[in-house]
Structures are given as structure tokens and as C-alpha cells.
Coordinates of C-alpha atoms and ligand atoms in Angstrom, one line a residue:
Chain A
M1 CA -214.0 34.5 -110.5
N2 CA -215.4 31.6 -108.5
F3 CA -217.8 32.7 -105.8
V4 CA -218.2 30.1 -103.0
A5 CA -220.8 27.8 -104.4
K6 CA -224.1 27.2 -102.7
N7 CA -223.7 23.5 -101.9
K8 CA -220.3 24.2 -100.3
L9 CA -222.0 26.9 -98.2
L10 CA -224.6 24.3 -97.1
F11 CA -221.8 21.8 -96.3
F12 CA -220.1 24.4 -94.2
F13 CA -223.3 25.3 -92.4
I14 CA -224.2 21.8 -91.6
S15 CA -220.6 21.0 -90.3
F16 CA -220.7 24.2 -88.3
V17 CA -224.0 23.2 -86.6
A18 CA -222.8 19.7 -86.1
V19 CA -219.6 20.9 -84.4
G20 CA -221.5 23.2 -82.2
V21 CA -223.9 20.5 -81.1
I22 CA -220.9 18.1 -80.4
C23 CA -219.1 20.7 -78.5
Q24 CA -222.3 21.6 -76.4
F25 CA -223.2 18.0 -75.5
A26 CA -220.0 16.0 -75.6
L27 CA -217.1 18.2 -74.6
N28 CA -216.3 20.3 -71.6
S29 CA -216.2 24.0 -71.2
Y30 CA -212.5 24.2 -71.7
I31 CA -212.7 22.8 -75.3
Q32 CA -215.8 25.0 -75.9
A33 CA -213.9 28.1 -74.9
L34 CA -211.0 27.0 -77.2
V35 CA -213.3 26.7 -80.2
V36 CA -214.6 30.2 -79.7
S37 CA -210.9 31.5 -79.3
F38 CA -210.1 29.7 -82.5
M39 CA -212.8 31.6 -84.4
I40 CA -211.7 35.0 -82.9
N41 CA -208.0 34.2 -83.8
A42 CA -209.2 33.4 -87.3
I43 CA -211.0 36.7 -87.6
M44 CA -207.8 38.5 -86.6
A45 CA -205.7 36.5 -88.9
L46 CA -208.1 37.3 -91.9
S47 CA -208.1 40.9 -91.0
L48 CA -204.3 41.1 -91.3
N49 CA -204.0 38.8 -94.2
F50 CA -206.1 41.1 -96.4
I51 CA -203.8 44.1 -95.9
T52 CA -200.5 42.2 -95.7
G53 CA -201.1 39.2 -97.8
V54 CA -203.3 40.6 -100.6
A55 CA -202.2 44.2 -100.6
N56 CA -198.6 43.6 -99.4
Q57 CA -198.7 46.3 -96.8
F58 CA -196.8 45.1 -93.7
S59 CA -198.9 46.1 -90.7
L60 CA -197.9 45.5 -87.1
G61 CA -200.8 47.2 -85.4
Q62 CA -203.6 44.7 -85.4
A63 CA -203.6 44.6 -81.6
G64 CA -204.4 48.4 -81.5
F65 CA -207.5 48.0 -83.6
M66 CA -208.4 44.9 -81.6
A67 CA -208.1 46.9 -78.4
L68 CA -210.3 49.8 -79.8
G69 CA -213.0 47.2 -80.6
A70 CA -212.8 45.4 -77.3
Y71 CA -212.9 48.6 -75.2
T72 CA -215.5 50.2 -77.3
S73 CA -217.9 47.3 -77.1
A74 CA -217.3 46.6 -73.5
V75 CA -217.9 50.2 -72.4
L76 CA -221.0 50.6 -74.5
T77 CA -222.6 47.5 -73.1
K78 CA -221.6 48.3 -69.5
V79 CA -222.3 52.0 -69.4
F80 CA -225.3 52.4 -71.8
L81 CA -226.9 49.0 -72.3
A82 CA -227.1 47.5 -68.7
D83 CA -224.9 44.6 -69.5
Q84 CA -227.5 42.9 -71.7
W85 CA -225.7 40.3 -73.9
Y86 CA -228.1 40.6 -76.8
F87 CA -226.7 44.1 -77.6
I88 CA -223.3 42.6 -78.1
P89 CA -223.7 42.2 -81.9
L90 CA -224.5 45.9 -82.1
T91 CA -221.8 47.1 -79.8
A92 CA -219.3 44.8 -81.6
L93 CA -220.2 46.5 -84.8
A94 CA -219.7 49.9 -83.1
G95 CA -216.3 48.7 -82.0
A96 CA -215.5 47.7 -85.5
V97 CA -216.5 51.1 -86.7
V98 CA -214.4 52.9 -84.1
A99 CA -211.4 50.8 -85.2
T100 CA -212.2 51.8 -88.8
V101 CA -212.2 55.4 -88.0
A102 CA -208.9 55.0 -86.2
G103 CA -207.7 53.1 -89.3
Y104 CA -208.6 56.0 -91.5
L105 CA -206.5 58.4 -89.4
V106 CA -203.6 56.0 -89.6
A107 CA -204.0 55.5 -93.2
L108 CA -204.1 59.1 -94.2
P109 CA -200.4 59.9 -93.7
S110 CA -199.1 56.4 -94.0
F111 CA -199.7 55.5 -97.6
K112 CA -198.1 58.7 -99.0
L113 CA -194.8 57.0 -98.3
R114 CA -193.6 53.9 -100.0
G115 CA -191.7 51.1 -98.3
D116 CA -192.0 49.6 -95.0
Y117 CA -193.0 52.7 -93.1
L118 CA -196.4 51.3 -92.4
A119 CA -195.0 48.6 -90.1
I120 CA -193.4 51.4 -87.9
V121 CA -196.4 53.6 -88.0
T122 CA -198.9 50.9 -87.1
M123 CA -196.7 49.6 -84.4
G124 CA -196.5 53.1 -82.9
F125 CA -200.3 53.4 -83.3
A126 CA -200.9 50.1 -81.4
E127 CA -198.6 51.3 -78.7
I128 CA -200.2 54.7 -78.3
V129 CA -203.7 52.9 -78.1
R130 CA -202.3 50.6 -75.4
V131 CA -200.8 53.4 -73.4
L132 CA -204.0 55.4 -73.6
F133 CA -206.0 52.6 -72.1
L134 CA -203.3 52.0 -69.6
N135 CA -203.8 55.5 -68.3
W136 CA -207.6 55.5 -68.4
N137 CA -208.9 54.7 -65.0
F138 CA -212.5 54.4 -66.0
V139 CA -211.7 51.3 -67.8
G140 CA -209.4 49.9 -65.1
G141 CA -206.1 51.3 -66.3
P142 CA -203.4 48.7 -65.9
R143 CA -205.6 46.5 -63.8
G144 CA -207.6 45.8 -66.8
Y145 CA -211.4 45.9 -67.5
N146 CA -213.3 43.6 -65.3
G147 CA -216.8 42.3 -65.5
V148 CA -217.3 42.7 -69.3
V149 CA -220.6 41.2 -70.2
K150 CA -220.2 37.6 -71.5
W151 CA -222.4 35.5 -73.7
P152 CA -224.8 33.5 -71.5
E153 CA -224.3 30.3 -73.2
F154 CA -221.8 28.4 -75.3
L155 CA -224.1 27.8 -78.2
I156 CA -225.1 31.6 -78.4
S157 CA -221.3 32.5 -78.2
Y158 CA -220.5 29.9 -80.8
G159 CA -223.3 31.0 -83.1
F160 CA -222.5 34.7 -83.1
T161 CA -218.6 34.3 -83.3
G162 CA -219.2 31.9 -86.1
L163 CA -221.4 34.3 -87.9
A164 CA -218.7 37.0 -87.5
L165 CA -216.1 34.7 -88.8
F166 CA -218.3 33.7 -91.7
L167 CA -219.0 37.4 -92.6
T168 CA -215.3 38.3 -92.3
F169 CA -214.3 35.5 -94.5
M170 CA -217.0 36.1 -97.2
V171 CA -216.3 39.8 -97.4
L172 CA -212.5 39.5 -97.6
Y173 CA -212.4 36.5 -99.8
H174 CA -214.8 38.1 -102.4
L175 CA -212.9 41.3 -102.2
K176 CA -209.7 39.3 -102.9
I177 CA -211.1 37.8 -106.1
S178 CA -212.9 41.0 -107.2
W179 CA -211.8 43.6 -109.6
F180 CA -210.6 45.6 -106.5
G181 CA -208.6 42.6 -105.3
R182 CA -206.9 42.3 -108.7
N183 CA -205.6 45.8 -108.5
L184 CA -204.4 45.1 -105.1
W185 CA -202.5 42.1 -106.3
A186 CA -201.1 44.2 -109.0
L187 CA -199.7 46.8 -106.7
N188 CA -198.5 43.9 -104.4
E189 CA -196.4 42.5 -107.2
D190 CA -195.2 45.6 -109.0
E191 CA -196.1 48.9 -107.5
I192 CA -194.5 51.0 -110.3
A193 CA -196.2 48.9 -113.0
A194 CA -199.5 49.2 -111.2
E195 CA -199.1 53.0 -110.9
V196 CA -198.2 53.2 -114.6
M197 CA -201.5 51.5 -115.4
G198 CA -203.1 54.4 -113.7
T199 CA -204.4 52.5 -110.7
P200 CA -204.6 54.8 -107.6
I201 CA -202.2 52.8 -105.5
A202 CA -202.4 55.0 -102.3
K203 CA -206.2 55.0 -102.4
N204 CA -206.3 51.3 -102.9
K205 CA -204.0 50.6 -100.0
R206 CA -206.0 53.0 -97.9
F207 CA -209.2 51.2 -98.7
A208 CA -207.8 47.8 -98.1
F209 CA -206.5 49.1 -94.7
L210 CA -209.9 50.2 -93.6
F211 CA -211.3 46.7 -94.1
S212 CA -208.4 45.2 -92.2
A213 CA -209.1 47.7 -89.3
F214 CA -212.8 47.0 -89.3
F215 CA -212.5 43.3 -89.0
A216 CA -209.8 43.6 -86.4
G217 CA -212.0 45.8 -84.4
L218 CA -214.8 43.2 -84.7
G219 CA -212.5 40.4 -83.6
G220 CA -211.3 42.6 -80.6
A221 CA -214.9 43.2 -79.5
L222 CA -215.7 39.5 -79.6
Y223 CA -212.5 38.8 -77.7
G224 CA -213.6 40.9 -74.9
H225 CA -217.0 39.4 -74.6
H226 CA -215.6 35.9 -74.9
L227 CA -213.2 36.3 -72.0
G228 CA -215.1 38.8 -69.9
Y229 CA -211.9 40.4 -68.9
F230 CA -209.0 42.1 -70.7
S231 CA -206.3 44.6 -69.9
P232 CA -204.0 46.8 -72.0
A233 CA -201.4 44.1 -71.7
S234 CA -203.6 41.8 -73.7
F235 CA -203.2 44.0 -76.7
G236 CA -199.4 44.4 -76.6
F237 CA -196.9 43.9 -79.4
L238 CA -196.9 40.2 -78.9
M239 CA -200.6 40.0 -79.9
S240 CA -199.8 41.8 -83.1
V241 CA -196.9 39.3 -83.8
Q242 CA -199.1 36.4 -82.9
I243 CA -201.7 37.5 -85.5
L244 CA -199.0 37.9 -88.0
I245 CA -197.7 34.4 -87.3
F246 CA -201.3 33.1 -88.0
A247 CA -201.4 34.9 -91.3
V248 CA -198.0 33.9 -92.5
L249 CA -198.2 30.3 -91.4
G250 CA -201.6 29.9 -93.3
G251 CA -200.1 31.6 -96.3
L252 CA -200.1 35.3 -97.0
G253 CA -202.9 35.8 -99.5
S254 CA -204.8 32.7 -98.7
M255 CA -207.9 33.4 -96.7
S256 CA -208.8 29.8 -96.0
G257 CA -205.1 29.4 -95.0
S258 CA -205.6 32.0 -92.3
I259 CA -208.4 30.0 -90.8
L260 CA -206.5 26.8 -91.0
A261 CA -203.5 28.3 -89.3
A262 CA -205.7 29.8 -86.6
G263 CA -207.1 26.4 -85.9
I264 CA -203.6 24.7 -85.8
L265 CA -202.0 27.4 -83.7
T266 CA -204.9 27.5 -81.3
A267 CA -205.0 23.8 -80.7
L268 CA -201.2 23.0 -80.8
P269 CA -200.2 24.8 -77.6
E270 CA -203.0 23.0 -75.8
I271 CA -201.9 19.7 -77.2
L272 CA -198.4 20.3 -76.3
R273 CA -199.5 21.3 -72.8
S274 CA -200.8 17.8 -72.2
L275 CA -197.3 16.1 -73.1
P276 CA -195.6 14.4 -70.2
T277 CA -192.7 16.7 -69.5
G278 CA -191.8 16.2 -65.9
G279 CA -192.4 19.6 -64.7
L280 CA -190.6 21.4 -67.6
D281 CA -192.7 23.7 -69.8
I282 CA -191.6 22.1 -73.0
R283 CA -194.4 23.8 -74.7
M284 CA -192.7 27.0 -75.3
I285 CA -189.7 25.2 -76.8
V286 CA -191.5 22.8 -79.1
F287 CA -193.9 25.4 -80.3
P288 CA -191.3 27.8 -81.8
I289 CA -189.3 25.0 -83.2
L290 CA -192.3 23.6 -85.0
L291 CA -192.8 27.1 -86.4
I292 CA -189.3 27.5 -87.5
L293 CA -189.3 24.0 -89.2
L294 CA -192.5 24.9 -91.0
M295 CA -191.1 28.2 -92.2
I296 CA -188.0 26.4 -93.6
L297 CA -189.9 23.7 -95.2
R298 CA -192.7 25.9 -96.5
P299 CA -191.8 29.5 -96.5
Q300 CA -194.8 30.5 -98.5
G301 CA -197.1 29.2 -95.5
L302 CA -199.3 26.2 -95.6
L303 CA -201.4 27.2 -98.6
G304 CA -199.4 29.9 -100.3
R305 CA -201.9 32.1 -102.0
K306 CA -204.3 29.3 -102.9
E307 CA -207.6 28.6 -101.3
L308 CA -208.8 25.3 -99.9
F309 CA -211.8 25.0 -102.1
Chain B
M1 CA -200.5 68.7 -138.0
A2 CA -198.7 66.1 -136.1
T3 CA -199.3 65.4 -132.5
K4 CA -196.1 65.1 -130.4
I5 CA -194.5 65.2 -127.0
K6 CA -192.0 67.8 -126.4
V7 CA -189.4 67.6 -123.6
E8 CA -187.8 70.9 -122.9
H9 CA -184.8 71.4 -120.7
L10 CA -185.6 68.6 -118.4
S11 CA -183.5 67.9 -115.4
I12 CA -184.0 65.1 -113.0
H13 CA -182.2 64.8 -109.6
Y14 CA -182.0 62.1 -107.0
G15 CA -181.1 64.1 -103.9
N16 CA -177.6 65.4 -105.0
I17 CA -177.3 63.1 -107.9
K18 CA -178.0 64.8 -111.2
A19 CA -179.3 62.0 -113.3
V20 CA -180.5 64.1 -116.3
K21 CA -179.1 67.6 -117.0
G22 CA -181.4 69.7 -119.0
I23 CA -182.2 67.5 -122.1
S24 CA -184.6 68.4 -124.9
F25 CA -186.1 66.1 -127.3
E26 CA -189.4 65.2 -128.9
F27 CA -191.3 62.2 -130.3
T28 CA -194.2 62.2 -132.8
R29 CA -197.3 60.1 -133.5
G30 CA -196.7 57.7 -136.4
Q31 CA -193.0 57.6 -135.8
I32 CA -190.5 55.6 -133.9
T33 CA -188.0 57.7 -132.0
T34 CA -185.1 56.0 -130.3
L35 CA -183.2 57.1 -127.3
I36 CA -179.8 55.3 -127.0
G37 CA -177.3 55.5 -124.2
A38 CA -175.1 53.5 -122.0
N39 CA -176.0 52.1 -118.7
G40 CA -176.7 54.9 -116.2
A41 CA -177.1 57.6 -118.9
G42 CA -180.4 58.6 -117.5
K43 CA -182.8 56.9 -119.9
T44 CA -185.1 55.2 -117.5
S45 CA -185.2 58.3 -115.3
S46 CA -186.3 60.4 -118.4
L47 CA -189.1 57.8 -119.2
K48 CA -190.2 57.7 -115.7
C49 CA -190.4 61.4 -115.5
I50 CA -192.5 61.6 -118.7
A51 CA -194.8 59.0 -117.2
G52 CA -195.1 61.0 -114.0
L53 CA -193.3 58.6 -111.7
L54 CA -190.5 61.0 -111.0
P55 CA -190.7 64.8 -110.5
A56 CA -188.9 67.0 -112.9
K57 CA -186.4 69.3 -111.1
T58 CA -186.5 71.8 -114.0
G59 CA -188.0 71.9 -117.5
K60 CA -191.2 71.1 -119.1
I61 CA -193.0 68.2 -120.8
I62 CA -195.5 69.4 -123.3
L63 CA -198.2 67.5 -125.2
D64 CA -198.5 69.4 -128.6
K65 CA -201.8 68.5 -130.3
D66 CA -202.2 70.4 -133.6
N67 CA -200.3 73.3 -132.0
V68 CA -202.4 73.3 -128.9
H69 CA -200.0 72.9 -126.0
I70 CA -200.9 71.1 -122.9
E71 CA -198.3 71.1 -120.3
I72 CA -198.2 67.8 -118.5
T73 CA -195.1 68.3 -116.2
K74 CA -197.1 68.3 -113.0
M75 CA -199.8 65.7 -113.8
T76 CA -200.3 62.5 -112.0
P77 CA -199.5 59.3 -113.8
A78 CA -203.2 58.5 -114.2
D79 CA -203.8 61.9 -115.8
R80 CA -201.0 61.3 -118.2
L81 CA -202.5 58.0 -119.2
R82 CA -205.7 60.0 -119.9
C83 CA -203.5 62.1 -122.1
K84 CA -202.8 58.9 -124.0
I85 CA -199.1 58.6 -122.9
A86 CA -198.3 55.1 -121.7
L87 CA -195.0 53.5 -120.4
C88 CA -193.9 49.8 -120.7
P89 CA -191.4 49.9 -117.8
E90 CA -187.9 48.6 -117.6
G91 CA -187.7 44.9 -116.8
R92 CA -191.3 44.4 -118.1
G93 CA -192.9 44.6 -114.7
V94 CA -195.6 42.1 -115.5
F95 CA -197.6 40.9 -112.5
P96 CA -196.3 37.4 -112.1
N97 CA -199.1 35.8 -110.0
L98 CA -201.9 37.3 -112.2
T99 CA -203.0 35.5 -115.3
V100 CA -202.2 37.0 -118.7
L101 CA -205.8 38.0 -119.0
D102 CA -205.8 39.8 -115.7
N103 CA -202.6 41.6 -116.4
L104 CA -204.2 43.0 -119.5
M105 CA -207.3 43.9 -117.6
V106 CA -205.2 45.9 -115.1
G107 CA -203.8 47.7 -118.0
A108 CA -207.3 49.0 -118.8
Y109 CA -207.8 50.3 -115.4
L110 CA -209.0 53.7 -116.5
N111 CA -211.5 52.4 -118.9
K112 CA -214.8 51.7 -117.4
D113 CA -216.5 50.3 -120.5
H114 CA -216.4 46.5 -120.0
K115 CA -217.4 45.7 -123.6
K116 CA -214.6 47.9 -124.9
I117 CA -212.1 46.4 -122.6
L118 CA -212.9 42.9 -123.9
E119 CA -212.5 44.3 -127.4
L120 CA -209.1 45.6 -126.5
V121 CA -208.1 42.3 -125.0
E122 CA -208.9 40.7 -128.3
Q123 CA -206.8 43.3 -130.2
Q124 CA -203.8 42.4 -128.0
Y125 CA -204.4 38.6 -128.7
E126 CA -204.4 39.5 -132.4
L127 CA -201.2 41.4 -132.1
F128 CA -199.5 38.6 -130.1
P129 CA -201.2 35.4 -130.7
K130 CA -198.9 33.7 -128.1
L131 CA -200.7 35.7 -125.5
A132 CA -204.1 34.3 -126.7
E133 CA -202.8 30.7 -126.1
R134 CA -201.7 31.5 -122.7
R135 CA -204.5 33.7 -121.5
N136 CA -205.3 31.8 -118.4
Q137 CA -201.6 31.1 -117.4
L138 CA -199.9 33.1 -114.7
A139 CA -197.7 35.7 -116.2
G140 CA -194.7 34.5 -114.1
T141 CA -194.7 31.3 -116.0
L142 CA -194.2 32.9 -119.4
S143 CA -190.9 33.0 -121.2
G144 CA -189.0 36.3 -121.3
G145 CA -190.2 37.1 -124.9
E146 CA -193.8 36.4 -123.9
Q147 CA -193.6 38.5 -120.8
Q148 CA -192.3 41.4 -122.9
M149 CA -195.3 40.9 -125.3
L150 CA -197.6 40.9 -122.4
A151 CA -196.0 44.1 -121.0
I152 CA -196.5 45.7 -124.4
G153 CA -200.0 44.5 -124.7
R154 CA -200.9 45.6 -121.2
A155 CA -199.5 49.1 -122.0
L156 CA -201.6 49.1 -125.2
M157 CA -204.8 48.4 -123.2
S158 CA -205.0 52.0 -122.3
E159 CA -205.3 52.8 -125.9
P160 CA -202.3 55.2 -125.9
E161 CA -201.2 57.5 -128.6
F162 CA -197.7 57.5 -127.4
L163 CA -196.0 54.5 -126.0
M164 CA -192.6 54.6 -124.3
L165 CA -190.7 51.3 -124.1
D166 CA -187.7 51.0 -121.7
E167 CA -185.3 48.5 -123.1
P168 CA -187.8 46.1 -124.7
S169 CA -185.0 43.9 -126.0
L170 CA -183.3 43.3 -122.6
G171 CA -182.3 39.7 -122.1
L172 CA -184.2 38.4 -125.2
A173 CA -182.9 36.2 -128.1
P174 CA -182.3 38.1 -131.3
V175 CA -185.1 36.4 -133.2
I176 CA -187.5 37.4 -130.5
V177 CA -186.3 41.0 -130.5
E178 CA -186.8 41.2 -134.2
Q179 CA -190.4 39.9 -134.0
I180 CA -191.2 42.6 -131.3
F181 CA -189.6 45.3 -133.4
D182 CA -191.7 44.2 -136.3
K183 CA -194.7 44.8 -134.2
F184 CA -193.3 48.3 -133.4
V185 CA -193.2 49.1 -137.1
L186 CA -196.8 47.8 -137.3
L187 CA -198.0 49.9 -134.4
K188 CA -196.3 53.0 -135.9
K189 CA -198.2 52.5 -139.1
Q190 CA -201.4 52.5 -137.1
G191 CA -200.5 55.9 -135.8
L192 CA -198.9 55.2 -132.5
G193 CA -195.9 57.3 -131.5
L194 CA -193.2 55.1 -130.0
L195 CA -190.3 56.3 -127.9
V196 CA -187.8 53.3 -127.6
V197 CA -185.0 53.3 -125.2
E198 CA -182.1 50.9 -126.0
Q199 CA -178.5 50.3 -125.1
N200 CA -177.9 47.9 -127.9
A201 CA -178.8 50.2 -130.8
S202 CA -178.4 48.6 -134.2
L203 CA -181.9 47.3 -134.6
A204 CA -183.5 50.2 -132.9
L205 CA -181.7 52.6 -135.2
E206 CA -182.7 50.6 -138.2
V207 CA -186.4 51.0 -137.5
S208 CA -186.3 54.4 -136.0
D209 CA -187.3 57.6 -137.9
Y210 CA -185.3 59.8 -135.5
A211 CA -182.8 59.1 -132.7
Y212 CA -181.1 60.8 -129.8
V213 CA -177.9 59.8 -128.0
L214 CA -177.9 60.3 -124.2
E215 CA -174.5 60.4 -122.3
T216 CA -174.6 60.8 -118.6
G217 CA -177.5 63.0 -118.5
T218 CA -176.9 65.1 -121.5
M219 CA -177.9 64.8 -125.2
T220 CA -174.8 64.6 -127.3
L221 CA -176.1 63.6 -130.7
N222 CA -179.3 63.4 -132.6
G223 CA -180.3 62.7 -136.3
T224 CA -182.3 60.3 -138.3
G225 CA -181.8 56.6 -137.5
E226 CA -180.1 56.2 -140.7
A227 CA -177.6 59.0 -140.1
L228 CA -176.7 57.8 -136.6
L229 CA -176.2 54.3 -138.0
K230 CA -173.4 55.7 -140.1
D231 CA -172.0 58.0 -137.5
S232 CA -168.6 56.8 -136.4
R233 CA -169.0 57.8 -132.8
V234 CA -172.2 55.9 -132.5
Q235 CA -170.7 52.9 -134.3
E236 CA -167.8 52.8 -131.9
A237 CA -169.9 53.2 -128.7
Y238 CA -173.2 51.5 -129.3
L239 CA -173.0 49.2 -132.3
S240 CA -170.1 46.9 -131.3
Ligands
LIG401 N1 -183.5 55.7 -107.2 C1 -182.3 56.3 -107.4 N2 -181.6 56.9 -106.5 C2 -180.3 57.5 -106.7 N3 -179.9 57.5 -108.0 C3 -180.5 56.9 -108.9 C4 -181.7 56.3 -108.7 N4 -182.1 55.8 -109.9 C5 -181.2 56.0 -110.9 N5 -180.2 56.8 -110.2 C6 -179.0 57.3 -110.9 O1 -179.4 58.1 -111.9 C7 -178.5 57.9 -113.1 C8 -179.4 57.4 -114.3 O2 -180.0 56.2 -114.0 P1 -181.1 55.6 -115.0 O3 -182.0 56.6 -115.4 O4 -181.6 54.4 -114.5 O5 -180.1 55.3 -116.3 P2 -180.3 54.2 -117.5 O6 -181.8 53.8 -117.5 O7 -179.9 55.0 -118.7 O8 -179.4 53.1 -117.3 C9 -177.5 56.8 -112.7 O9 -176.3 57.4 -112.3 C10 -178.2 56.1 -111.5 O10 -177.2 55.6 -110.6
LIG402 MG1 -182.5 52.0 -117.5

């Protein structure tokens, strides 16, 4: 059991501040926005990696929890809190809680069954959430939710999103290496044996799922306040798949891998965008090919189950 | 009075498939009982059912403690473990990406006394010194024999009074099988009740006090290990 050591934390903190300062003074707002996007993607990837990588429960509904977090936080700030940005940390937390409650409702029936039913249930769940918002005119329906309060400054956005990412990582990483995580690994690897040992497999899966929903909701809330606008289409099936790609590429079970993959996959499309292509959008060809190559060469993802430190 | 598990008229169905058709047998603490049968006879289904992983279609499973009968037929797997009945599953089922030590720790899941757990770990290391050498190695990197030892050690971490073993010799070299069966005899002398399921029966019958033969879901023969070893039908079908 190796907790993240103090000196490593200090190192991370100093690098974090340094990157923030560089972004603020040396780089344009486009790059600044990308950095925040990366951190949100990392939160989403981590949230999925815990349930799918550690507990081996294939979930395809992260976008649904994300939407719940985004809409909850946006509505709360707009309707009750006069669009004051400093309430965002609180409303984002509320968004995460709403997503957790929804996660509980999804988890109740899902884990009575074995096998890949969860993928179907969660996919259906995300679709229901999307259609609900699509038909709710108060939040813009299909036109989307406009004028969501944004962070006033890059450094504030960077700081709070970074803090959220840090918390997500620390909680999920320490859960992974904990006694609870060991039981999740056990059921991941041999469900029958884990059950024979008396571990409550349904309860453990449910519990892991709640954490996953919570952090997906948190990521969704931050997503909304980062962009200032989103619509039900933002939280479609493609979003769930994209999050899954982050987690798989980084390595299912590797928390630092998820962050690494989120970084690469946030930057890569932008780098490809700048390639000289003579009008052809080569990005959408190169990008999938790179992914396919990577999965052939390293099917366990970049880091497998290991951590970077 | 002896403590034993009594299985009465047990049937197990998978949908329309009748895997086990009303069998009765028992196994006792301080004895080795063997269940032999060909592939598909229903051995694994029976053990899973006793461990609570499969429901019984009909029949009862009873824990008979000094003539106090506790029916366990409807209990959860965890509750059966609390009744001191453990299963070492078919194909070993070790957790390959957990270390040897962590595998053992998961085996003690129901025990909340950390000091006691460490004591139990030491006991398993004593029983299987190979495991002690490899305590921090991932279980998936162990040899087949070592994995079987780990699976047995892990099952023993719940301090069972009854241990069911599903084909513990499967795929192992004869020398290793003999070593493992020696440990069974040792465990039996310490008061454990073992139910050993095997296809290849000679060694199992040699060490067993009592044995049953299961054929396509029905019990066809039973007797002391010695008697069954001499039985011509057993010799023909299971000892060749
Ligand atoms: N999950 C299952 N679904 C349907 N039939 C099964 C299942 N598991 C086992 N069976 C059937 O039940 C019978 C007994 O199987 P099993 O208990 O595994 O036998 P053994 O362990 O003696 O080889 C076999 O005919 C097998 O095909
Ligand atoms: Mg079998």
C-alpha cells in the first residue's frame, strides 16, 4: 500500500502552478481552454476507469451522469444564485450528488444480474436522461442551455478544475489500493471465487458505481461552466464512447493512465488539425488509425494496470 | 458426536437440464470423503450448490452439529462461510493480478480481526512454505501446483470446519498431487472435514474414509475408500 508520497505531491503542486502561470502569461486563450478541457476529460476518464477498470463493470452511461451534473449545476447557479461564479464549487458538488442519486437508482436493479447487462442498462439510462433534457423547454430543450455562468478568469477556472481533478484522482486512487479496492480486483478477476470468499459482490459493485457516478457528475458540472453552453446532443452516446476510449487507451485499472490518455487525446486532434492537408479534414482519418494501431500494439492500454509513480 | 454436512435428495437444474437428480450423501469432520464421477456427472454443480452459488431445485442441505440440525439450503454464500463451510473452486480461481498475500487476505474477508488474519496467513505459509517464498508475487505467475496450494490456503483463511475441493489434482504432475493429498491427510487429522471431488480416483480413494460415485446426476455406488478401490466397476471406469 503506497500512498502518494508528500514530496511527490509537492512536486505535482509546483508543476501545476508553473503550468498555470505559463498558460496565463505565455499562451493564448485557445490553449488555456484546451488545458481546462483536458482536466475535465481526465475527471471523466477516471470516473469510468474506476467502475470499468477496477471493478470490471462495463458502463456506457457516463454521459448521462455528466449531463445530470452539468444541468443541475447550471440551473442552480442561474435560477437560485444570480449567476455568481463563486457558487460554482457548491453547485458542482450538488450536480455530483444528483448524479450519485441517479447512479443509485441505476445500480439497484443492475447488479442483481451478472454479465454485460450493465452496459445495456447504463446506455439506456444515458439515453433517457438525454431525451428528458431534450424535452425540457426550461433548459432550452434541443436548442441547448445558453448563458451558463462561466469562470471569470483562466487562472480561477484552472485552479478549481485542477482541484477537482486532484480530488477525483486521490479518492479513486486510494480506493483502488485500499482493502475495498482489493475486493473489487478480486471480483474483477474471478467473480465466483470472490463470492465463495464471502465478499458481497453486488454491494461492492454498487458502491463502486456510486463513486463513478459522483465524479462523472462533477466532471459534467465543470464541463458546463467551462463552455458556458451545452445541449442534450453534447451528452450523446458518442460522449460515453469518447470517455471509454480515454480509459481504455490509458489502461483499464490505471488511474494515472487515464490522466495521461486524456492529455494525449485532448491534444492530438488539435495537433492534427494544424497539419497541412490541402482542405481535406485528414484529422478524422489519422486519429482513428492511430487509435487502432495503439490498440493492436498495446491492447492493455498505455500503462496496463500500473501507475506512473 | 460428530459434526457433519448431510445432503438429502438434492436436485439441481439448469433450465431444462437436470444436472443432479435427487442425490443424498454426507461428509464428516475429521474425515476425507470423496465424490468421484466422470466429466459432466454433476460434481461441480453439487459443490456449488452446497456453497450457495447455485439454488437447489429440491432437497435439503443440513449442517448437523451434535444432532442440532441447521438447514443451510437457502443461505447466502457468505452465511455458509460463517457456518464454516468453504469451497476451493474448480480450476483454482486464484486472482491472477493480486499478490499471493492479497489472495489470502481476500480469503479472510469475513474476519475483521486484523491480528488474527495475519496469524492465519502465517498458518498457510507454514502449511505451504512455497507460498511464503512467493508472498509478494502475483498469483498469475505461480506454477499450477503453487496456484492450487494458494487456492487451498485461501479457502482455509476462513477457518472452515468443512472444506470442499473441486478437482484439486486437475492438470498437476503426480508428485505435486501427492504432496497436496498429504496435506489433506494432515488437515483431516487437525479435525477438518474434507469433501474431495475427483475424476481420477485412485489417489483420492486411497486417502479417503468414505466415497461416493456419481453418474449423470445419480449416486450409483458408495462405500469406504478401500472397498471402492477393490470394486470391479470402479476399477474399470475410474482407475484405468
Ligand atoms: N451453466 C450451465 N448451464 C447449463 N448446463 C450446465 C451448466 N453447468 C453445467 N451444466 C450441465 O450440468 C451437468 C453437470 O455439470 P457439472 O456439475 O459441471 O459436472 P462435473 O463437475 O461432474 O463435470 C453437465 O451435463 C453440464 O453440461
Ligand atoms: Mg466439474
